[in-house]
PDB file of C-alpha atoms in Angstrom:
ATOM      1  CA  UNK A 510      50.212  87.326  24.262  1.00 31.00           C
ATOM      2  CA  UNK A 511      47.720  89.851  22.877  1.00 34.00           C
ATOM      3  CA  UNK A 512      48.158  93.324  24.298  1.00 35.00           C
ATOM      4  CA  UNK A 513      49.384  92.236  27.725  1.00 37.00           C
ATOM      5  CA  UNK A 514      52.067  94.425  29.216  1.00 39.00           C
ATOM      6  CA  UNK A 515      53.691  91.532  31.050  1.00 51.00           C
ATOM      7  CA  UNK A 516      55.217  88.398  29.589  1.00 60.00           C
ATOM      8  CA  UNK A 517      53.994  85.096  30.939  1.00 63.00           C
ATOM      9  CA  UNK A 518      56.973  82.923  31.765  1.00 59.00           C
ATOM     10  CA  UNK A 519      55.361  79.922  30.096  1.00 59.00           C
ATOM     11  CA  UNK A 520      55.322  81.768  26.765  1.00 91.00           C
ATOM     12  CA  UNK A 521      59.114  81.987  26.706  1.00 95.00           C
ATOM     13  CA  UNK A 522      59.796  78.231  26.334  1.00 95.00           C
ATOM     14  CA  UNK A 523      56.992  77.961  23.774  1.00 95.00           C
ATOM     15  CA  UNK A 524      58.468  80.684  21.585  1.00 96.00           C
ATOM     16  CA  UNK A 525      62.001  79.331  21.917  1.00 97.00           C
ATOM     17  CA  UNK A 526      60.812  75.829  21.064  1.00 96.00           C
ATOM     18  CA  UNK A 527      59.217  77.164  17.898  1.00 95.00           C
ATOM     19  CA  UNK A 528      62.373  79.046  16.932  1.00 96.00           C
ATOM     20  CA  UNK A 529      64.754  76.093  17.231  1.00 96.00           C
ATOM     21  CA  UNK A 530      62.618  73.895  14.977  1.00 95.00           C
ATOM     22  CA  UNK A 531      63.733  76.006  12.013  1.00 94.00           C
ATOM     23  CA  UNK A 532      67.500  76.090  11.429  1.00 95.00           C
ATOM     24  CA  UNK A 533      67.476  79.454   9.677  1.00 95.00           C
ATOM     25  CA  UNK A 534      65.419  81.076  12.419  1.00 96.00           C
ATOM     26  CA  UNK A 535      67.558  79.431  15.079  1.00 97.00           C
ATOM     27  CA  UNK A 536      70.751  80.879  13.593  1.00 97.00           C
ATOM     28  CA  UNK A 537      69.138  84.317  13.403  1.00 97.00           C
ATOM     29  CA  UNK A 538      68.067  84.013  17.056  1.00 97.00           C
ATOM     30  CA  UNK A 539      71.584  83.118  18.157  1.00 98.00           C
ATOM     31  CA  UNK A 540      72.924  86.094  16.237  1.00 97.00           C
ATOM     32  CA  UNK A 541      70.360  88.315  17.985  1.00 97.00           C
ATOM     33  CA  UNK A 542      71.615  87.120  21.371  1.00 98.00           C
ATOM     34  CA  UNK A 543      75.130  87.891  20.134  1.00 97.00           C
ATOM     35  CA  UNK A 544      74.019  91.432  19.255  1.00 97.00           C
ATOM     36  CA  UNK A 545      72.563  92.038  22.720  1.00 96.00           C
ATOM     37  CA  UNK A 546      75.726  90.795  24.422  1.00 96.00           C
ATOM     38  CA  UNK A 547      77.819  92.946  22.081  1.00 96.00           C
ATOM     39  CA  UNK A 548      75.732  96.036  22.856  1.00 96.00           C
ATOM     40  CA  UNK A 549      76.241  95.355  26.553  1.00 94.00           C
ATOM     41  CA  UNK A 550      80.004  95.002  26.213  1.00 94.00           C
ATOM     42  CA  UNK A 551      80.279  98.140  24.103  1.00 94.00           C
ATOM     43  CA  UNK A 552      78.104 100.130  26.515  1.00 92.00           C
ATOM     44  CA  UNK A 553      80.281  99.143  29.465  1.00 92.00           C
ATOM     45  CA  UNK A 554      83.461 100.215  27.690  1.00 91.00           C
ATOM     46  CA  UNK A 555      81.940 103.497  26.493  1.00 88.00           C
ATOM     47  CA  UNK A 556      80.598 104.545  29.898  1.00 88.00           C
ATOM     48  CA  UNK A 557      83.078 103.022  32.345  1.00 88.00           C
ATOM     49  CA  UNK A 558      86.459 103.655  30.712  1.00 83.00           C
ATOM     50  CA  UNK A 559      88.339 106.024  33.016  1.00 82.00           C
ATOM     51  CA  UNK A 560      91.179 106.104  35.494  1.00 82.00           C
ATOM     52  CA  UNK A 561      88.799 104.426  37.958  1.00 80.00           C
ATOM     53  CA  UNK A 562      88.112 101.404  35.750  1.00 84.00           C
ATOM     54  CA  UNK A 563      88.151  98.362  38.027  1.00 88.00           C
ATOM     55  CA  UNK A 564      88.991  94.722  37.507  1.00 89.00           C
ATOM     56  CA  UNK A 565      85.287  93.907  37.830  1.00 89.00           C
ATOM     57  CA  UNK A 566      84.376  96.232  34.978  1.00 90.00           C
ATOM     58  CA  UNK A 567      87.134  94.927  32.708  1.00 91.00           C
ATOM     59  CA  UNK A 568      86.181  91.332  33.446  1.00 91.00           C
ATOM     60  CA  UNK A 569      82.531  92.039  32.850  1.00 91.00           C
ATOM     61  CA  UNK A 570      83.114  93.817  29.519  1.00 93.00           C
ATOM     62  CA  UNK A 571      85.449  91.022  28.403  1.00 94.00           C
ATOM     63  CA  UNK A 572      82.968  88.289  29.311  1.00 94.00           C
ATOM     64  CA  UNK A 573      80.116  90.076  27.548  1.00 94.00           C
ATOM     65  CA  UNK A 574      82.249  90.290  24.398  1.00 96.00           C
ATOM     66  CA  UNK A 575      83.117  86.613  24.743  1.00 96.00           C
ATOM     67  CA  UNK A 576      79.442  85.757  25.087  1.00 97.00           C
ATOM     68  CA  UNK A 577      78.747  87.696  21.885  1.00 97.00           C
ATOM     69  CA  UNK A 578      81.403  85.621  20.139  1.00 96.00           C
ATOM     70  CA  UNK A 579      80.019  82.408  21.642  1.00 97.00           C
ATOM     71  CA  UNK A 580      76.584  83.063  20.156  1.00 97.00           C
ATOM     72  CA  UNK A 581      78.104  84.018  16.792  1.00 96.00           C
ATOM     73  CA  UNK A 582      79.963  80.706  16.664  1.00 96.00           C
ATOM     74  CA  UNK A 583      76.850  78.847  17.807  1.00 97.00           C
ATOM     75  CA  UNK A 584      74.898  80.315  14.887  1.00 96.00           C
ATOM     76  CA  UNK A 585      77.521  78.853  12.581  1.00 95.00           C
ATOM     77  CA  UNK A 586      77.123  75.467  14.293  1.00 95.00           C
ATOM     78  CA  UNK A 587      73.469  75.571  13.263  1.00 95.00           C
ATOM     79  CA  UNK A 588      74.186  76.906   9.792  1.00 94.00           C
ATOM     80  CA  UNK A 589      77.845  76.478   8.720  1.00 92.00           C
ATOM     81  CA  UNK A 590      77.426  79.085   5.973  1.00 90.00           C
ATOM     82  CA  UNK A 591      76.282  81.764   8.451  1.00 87.00           C
ATOM     83  CA  UNK A 592      78.782  84.643   8.252  1.00 79.00           C
ATOM     84  CA  UNK A 593      76.582  87.672   8.755  1.00 82.00           C
ATOM     85  CA  UNK A 594      77.147  90.733  10.893  1.00 92.00           C
ATOM     86  CA  UNK A 595      74.381  92.538  12.756  1.00 96.00           C
ATOM     87  CA  UNK A 596      72.285  93.663   9.826  1.00 95.00           C
ATOM     88  CA  UNK A 597      68.557  93.500  10.530  1.00 94.00           C
ATOM     89  CA  UNK A 598      68.236  90.801   7.860  1.00 93.00           C
ATOM     90  CA  UNK A 599      70.582  88.651   9.973  1.00 95.00           C
ATOM     91  CA  UNK A 600      68.629  89.076  13.207  1.00 96.00           C
ATOM     92  CA  UNK A 601      65.285  88.256  14.769  1.00 96.00           C
ATOM     93  CA  UNK A 602      63.578  91.646  14.964  1.00 96.00           C
ATOM     94  CA  UNK A 603      66.893  93.490  15.180  1.00 95.00           C
ATOM     95  CA  UNK A 604      65.344  96.948  15.484  1.00 97.00           C
ATOM     96  CA  UNK A 605      63.143  95.772  18.346  1.00 97.00           C
ATOM     97  CA  UNK A 606      66.151  94.277  20.122  1.00 96.00           C
ATOM     98  CA  UNK A 607      68.061  97.547  19.890  1.00 97.00           C
ATOM     99  CA  UNK A 608      65.011  99.529  21.042  1.00 97.00           C
ATOM    100  CA  UNK A 609      64.564  97.234  24.043  1.00 97.00           C
ATOM    101  CA  UNK A 610      68.110  97.909  25.223  1.00 95.00           C
ATOM    102  CA  UNK A 611      67.912 101.653  24.530  1.00 96.00           C
ATOM    103  CA  UNK A 612      64.574 102.097  26.311  1.00 97.00           C
ATOM    104  CA  UNK A 613      65.796 100.236  29.364  1.00 96.00           C
ATOM    105  CA  UNK A 614      68.955 102.318  29.496  1.00 96.00           C
ATOM    106  CA  UNK A 615      66.886 105.508  29.251  1.00 96.00           C
ATOM    107  CA  UNK A 616      64.520 104.290  31.961  1.00 97.00           C
ATOM    108  CA  UNK A 617      67.376 103.624  34.394  1.00 97.00           C
ATOM    109  CA  UNK A 618      69.166 106.867  33.703  1.00 96.00           C
ATOM    110  CA  UNK A 619      65.985 108.922  34.121  1.00 96.00           C
ATOM    111  CA  UNK A 620      65.277 107.236  37.452  1.00 96.00           C
ATOM    112  CA  UNK A 621      68.783 107.724  38.826  1.00 97.00           C
ATOM    113  CA  UNK A 622      69.373 111.254  37.553  1.00 94.00           C
ATOM    114  CA  UNK A 623      66.803 112.644  39.984  1.00 87.00           C
ATOM    115  CA  UNK A 624      68.548 111.053  42.960  1.00 95.00           C
ATOM    116  CA  UNK A 625      72.276 111.026  42.154  1.00 96.00           C
ATOM    117  CA  UNK A 626      73.352 114.381  40.664  1.00 94.00           C
ATOM    118  CA  UNK A 627      77.088 113.662  41.058  1.00 94.00           C
ATOM    119  CA  UNK A 628      78.202 112.457  37.627  1.00 93.00           C
ATOM    120  CA  UNK A 629      80.641 109.708  38.624  1.00 92.00           C
ATOM    121  CA  UNK A 630      78.211 108.019  41.014  1.00 94.00           C
ATOM    122  CA  UNK A 631      75.321 108.453  38.591  1.00 96.00           C
ATOM    123  CA  UNK A 632      77.226 106.888  35.682  1.00 94.00           C
ATOM    124  CA  UNK A 633      78.460 103.969  37.741  1.00 94.00           C
ATOM    125  CA  UNK A 634      75.046 103.231  39.213  1.00 96.00           C
ATOM    126  CA  UNK A 635      73.445 103.493  35.769  1.00 96.00           C
ATOM    127  CA  UNK A 636      75.854 100.801  34.597  1.00 94.00           C
ATOM    128  CA  UNK A 637      75.075  98.626  37.624  1.00 95.00           C
ATOM    129  CA  UNK A 638      71.296  98.930  37.394  1.00 97.00           C
ATOM    130  CA  UNK A 639      70.980  98.641  33.617  1.00 95.00           C
ATOM    131  CA  UNK A 640      73.245  95.627  33.498  1.00 94.00           C
ATOM    132  CA  UNK A 641      71.582  93.972  36.481  1.00 95.00           C
ATOM    133  CA  UNK A 642      68.073  94.317  35.094  1.00 96.00           C
ATOM    134  CA  UNK A 643      69.122  93.073  31.658  1.00 95.00           C
ATOM    135  CA  UNK A 644      71.090  90.161  33.065  1.00 94.00           C
ATOM    136  CA  UNK A 645      68.228  89.115  35.323  1.00 96.00           C
ATOM    137  CA  UNK A 646      66.054  89.012  32.225  1.00 96.00           C
ATOM    138  CA  UNK A 647      68.788  87.133  30.357  1.00 95.00           C
ATOM    139  CA  UNK A 648      68.901  84.519  33.106  1.00 96.00           C
ATOM    140  CA  UNK A 649      65.204  83.771  32.551  1.00 96.00           C
ATOM    141  CA  UNK A 650      65.733  83.439  28.799  1.00 97.00           C
ATOM    142  CA  UNK A 651      69.020  81.546  28.973  1.00 97.00           C
ATOM    143  CA  UNK A 652      67.782  79.054  31.569  1.00 97.00           C
ATOM    144  CA  UNK A 653      64.689  78.202  29.523  1.00 97.00           C
ATOM    145  CA  UNK A 654      66.719  78.098  26.313  1.00 98.00           C
ATOM    146  CA  UNK A 655      69.390  75.844  27.802  1.00 97.00           C
ATOM    147  CA  UNK A 656      66.738  73.366  28.945  1.00 97.00           C
ATOM    148  CA  UNK A 657      65.265  73.253  25.445  1.00 97.00           C
ATOM    149  CA  UNK A 658      68.695  72.812  23.870  1.00 97.00           C
ATOM    150  CA  UNK A 659      69.422  69.960  26.258  1.00 96.00           C
ATOM    151  CA  UNK A 660      66.101  68.244  25.577  1.00 95.00           C
ATOM    152  CA  UNK A 661      66.632  68.539  21.812  1.00 94.00           C
ATOM    153  CA  UNK A 662      70.103  66.958  22.010  1.00 95.00           C
ATOM    154  CA  UNK A 663      71.793  70.111  20.727  1.00 94.00           C
ATOM    155  CA  UNK A 664      75.573  70.366  21.143  1.00 94.00           C
ATOM    156  CA  UNK A 665      75.073  74.013  22.133  1.00 96.00           C
ATOM    157  CA  UNK A 666      74.884  74.461  25.910  1.00 96.00           C
ATOM    158  CA  UNK A 667      74.792  77.642  27.997  1.00 97.00           C
ATOM    159  CA  UNK A 668      75.948  76.188  31.321  1.00 95.00           C
ATOM    160  CA  UNK A 669      79.211  78.123  31.648  1.00 94.00           C
ATOM    161  CA  UNK A 670      77.672  81.317  30.305  1.00 95.00           C
ATOM    162  CA  UNK A 671      74.881  81.145  32.884  1.00 95.00           C
ATOM    163  CA  UNK A 672      77.414  80.654  35.685  1.00 94.00           C
ATOM    164  CA  UNK A 673      79.307  83.749  34.551  1.00 93.00           C
ATOM    165  CA  UNK A 674      76.107  85.789  34.430  1.00 92.00           C
ATOM    166  CA  UNK A 675      75.294  84.670  37.980  1.00 93.00           C
ATOM    167  CA  UNK A 676      78.723  85.881  39.059  1.00 90.00           C
ATOM    168  CA  UNK A 677      78.101  89.270  37.436  1.00 90.00           C
ATOM    169  CA  UNK A 678      74.788  89.640  39.249  1.00 93.00           C
ATOM    170  CA  UNK A 679      76.340  88.860  42.613  1.00 93.00           C
ATOM    171  CA  UNK A 680      79.127  91.415  42.150  1.00 92.00           C
ATOM    172  CA  UNK A 681      76.810  94.157  40.906  1.00 92.00           C
ATOM    173  CA  UNK A 682      74.283  93.567  43.655  1.00 93.00           C
ATOM    174  CA  UNK A 683      76.956  94.114  46.286  1.00 94.00           C
ATOM    175  CA  UNK A 684      77.978  97.395  44.648  1.00 95.00           C
ATOM    176  CA  UNK A 685      74.409  98.667  44.286  1.00 96.00           C
ATOM    177  CA  UNK A 686      73.582  98.039  47.919  1.00 95.00           C
ATOM    178  CA  UNK A 687      76.836  99.699  48.936  1.00 95.00           C
ATOM    179  CA  UNK A 688      76.093 102.905  47.035  1.00 96.00           C
ATOM    180  CA  UNK A 689      72.299 103.167  47.072  1.00 97.00           C
ATOM    181  CA  UNK A 690      70.418 102.916  50.397  1.00 95.00           C
ATOM    182  CA  UNK A 691      67.193 102.321  48.457  1.00 97.00           C
ATOM    183  CA  UNK A 692      68.636  99.682  46.141  1.00 97.00           C
ATOM    184  CA  UNK A 693      66.055  97.004  46.929  1.00 97.00           C
ATOM    185  CA  UNK A 694      63.040  99.221  46.236  1.00 97.00           C
ATOM    186  CA  UNK A 695      64.650 100.862  43.197  1.00 97.00           C
ATOM    187  CA  UNK A 696      65.577  97.551  41.614  1.00 97.00           C
ATOM    188  CA  UNK A 697      62.059  96.182  42.112  1.00 97.00           C
ATOM    189  CA  UNK A 698      60.604  99.313  40.500  1.00 97.00           C
ATOM    190  CA  UNK A 699      62.975  99.128  37.533  1.00 97.00           C
ATOM    191  CA  UNK A 700      62.284  95.436  37.026  1.00 97.00           C
ATOM    192  CA  UNK A 701      58.540  96.134  36.942  1.00 97.00           C
ATOM    193  CA  UNK A 702      59.080  98.786  34.263  1.00 97.00           C
ATOM    194  CA  UNK A 703      61.456  96.506  32.353  1.00 97.00           C
ATOM    195  CA  UNK A 704      58.763  93.824  32.232  1.00 97.00           C
ATOM    196  CA  UNK A 705      56.572  96.162  30.183  1.00 96.00           C
ATOM    197  CA  UNK A 706      59.402  97.003  27.772  1.00 97.00           C
ATOM    198  CA  UNK A 707      60.350  93.359  27.437  1.00 97.00           C
ATOM    199  CA  UNK A 708      56.749  92.292  26.808  1.00 96.00           C
ATOM    200  CA  UNK A 709      56.608  94.512  23.722  1.00 95.00           C
ATOM    201  CA  UNK A 710      59.925  93.153  22.487  1.00 96.00           C
ATOM    202  CA  UNK A 711      58.970  89.523  23.164  1.00 96.00           C
ATOM    203  CA  UNK A 712      55.631  89.962  21.405  1.00 95.00           C
ATOM    204  CA  UNK A 713      57.579  90.700  18.239  1.00 95.00           C
ATOM    205  CA  UNK A 714      59.839  87.681  18.778  1.00 96.00           C
ATOM    206  CA  UNK A 715      56.716  85.562  19.250  1.00 94.00           C
ATOM    207  CA  UNK A 716      55.210  86.856  16.019  1.00 92.00           C
ATOM    208  CA  UNK A 717      58.448  86.038  14.204  1.00 93.00           C
ATOM    209  CA  UNK A 718      58.424  82.464  15.547  1.00 85.00           C
ATOM    210  CA  UNK A 719      54.986  81.877  14.008  1.00 82.00           C
ATOM    211  CA  UNK A 720      56.124  82.778  10.482  1.00 72.00           C
TER     212      UNK A 720
END
């Protein structure tokens, strides 16, 4: 990938293919996906817990937590002795994964703060945009990963998880377009900025896969 600021889609399957050929690395990768889902669930609960908490938000937080558990259990399917938490030694570039999420969250909040000064609307839209951008990225990763798992004959499949993520995206899109008249342009801008953040993160995952 060199110093490119954008990630070529064809590099994603190549890196994932390299990761799954090593059981230890594969378990660490699954645990990293668990971490990212856990961060998402925790972030939703921390920012959206109020008297206005909706069924959509509760369902979304619950499903993100369940996805985190799914990946934890999947890591143990690869390595039965795997019992680790989220220590960096139990992850693929754990610090980079956390930085990716934090930088994206900061990017979204900085963009929205200038336009939506009212705190309730700002906080809700920050949740919608951050989650949407991350889940759109996750769909790229999960789709490629599921294809590789299927081709390798792995018992781990992401079919149901992908369907749930698609449902999240549909719900959040409707809310964004309801609240933000410039949702289409804003989302495109945020996705372009996310691509740069993700490229730096994925470069580190790629380097790990070559070890």
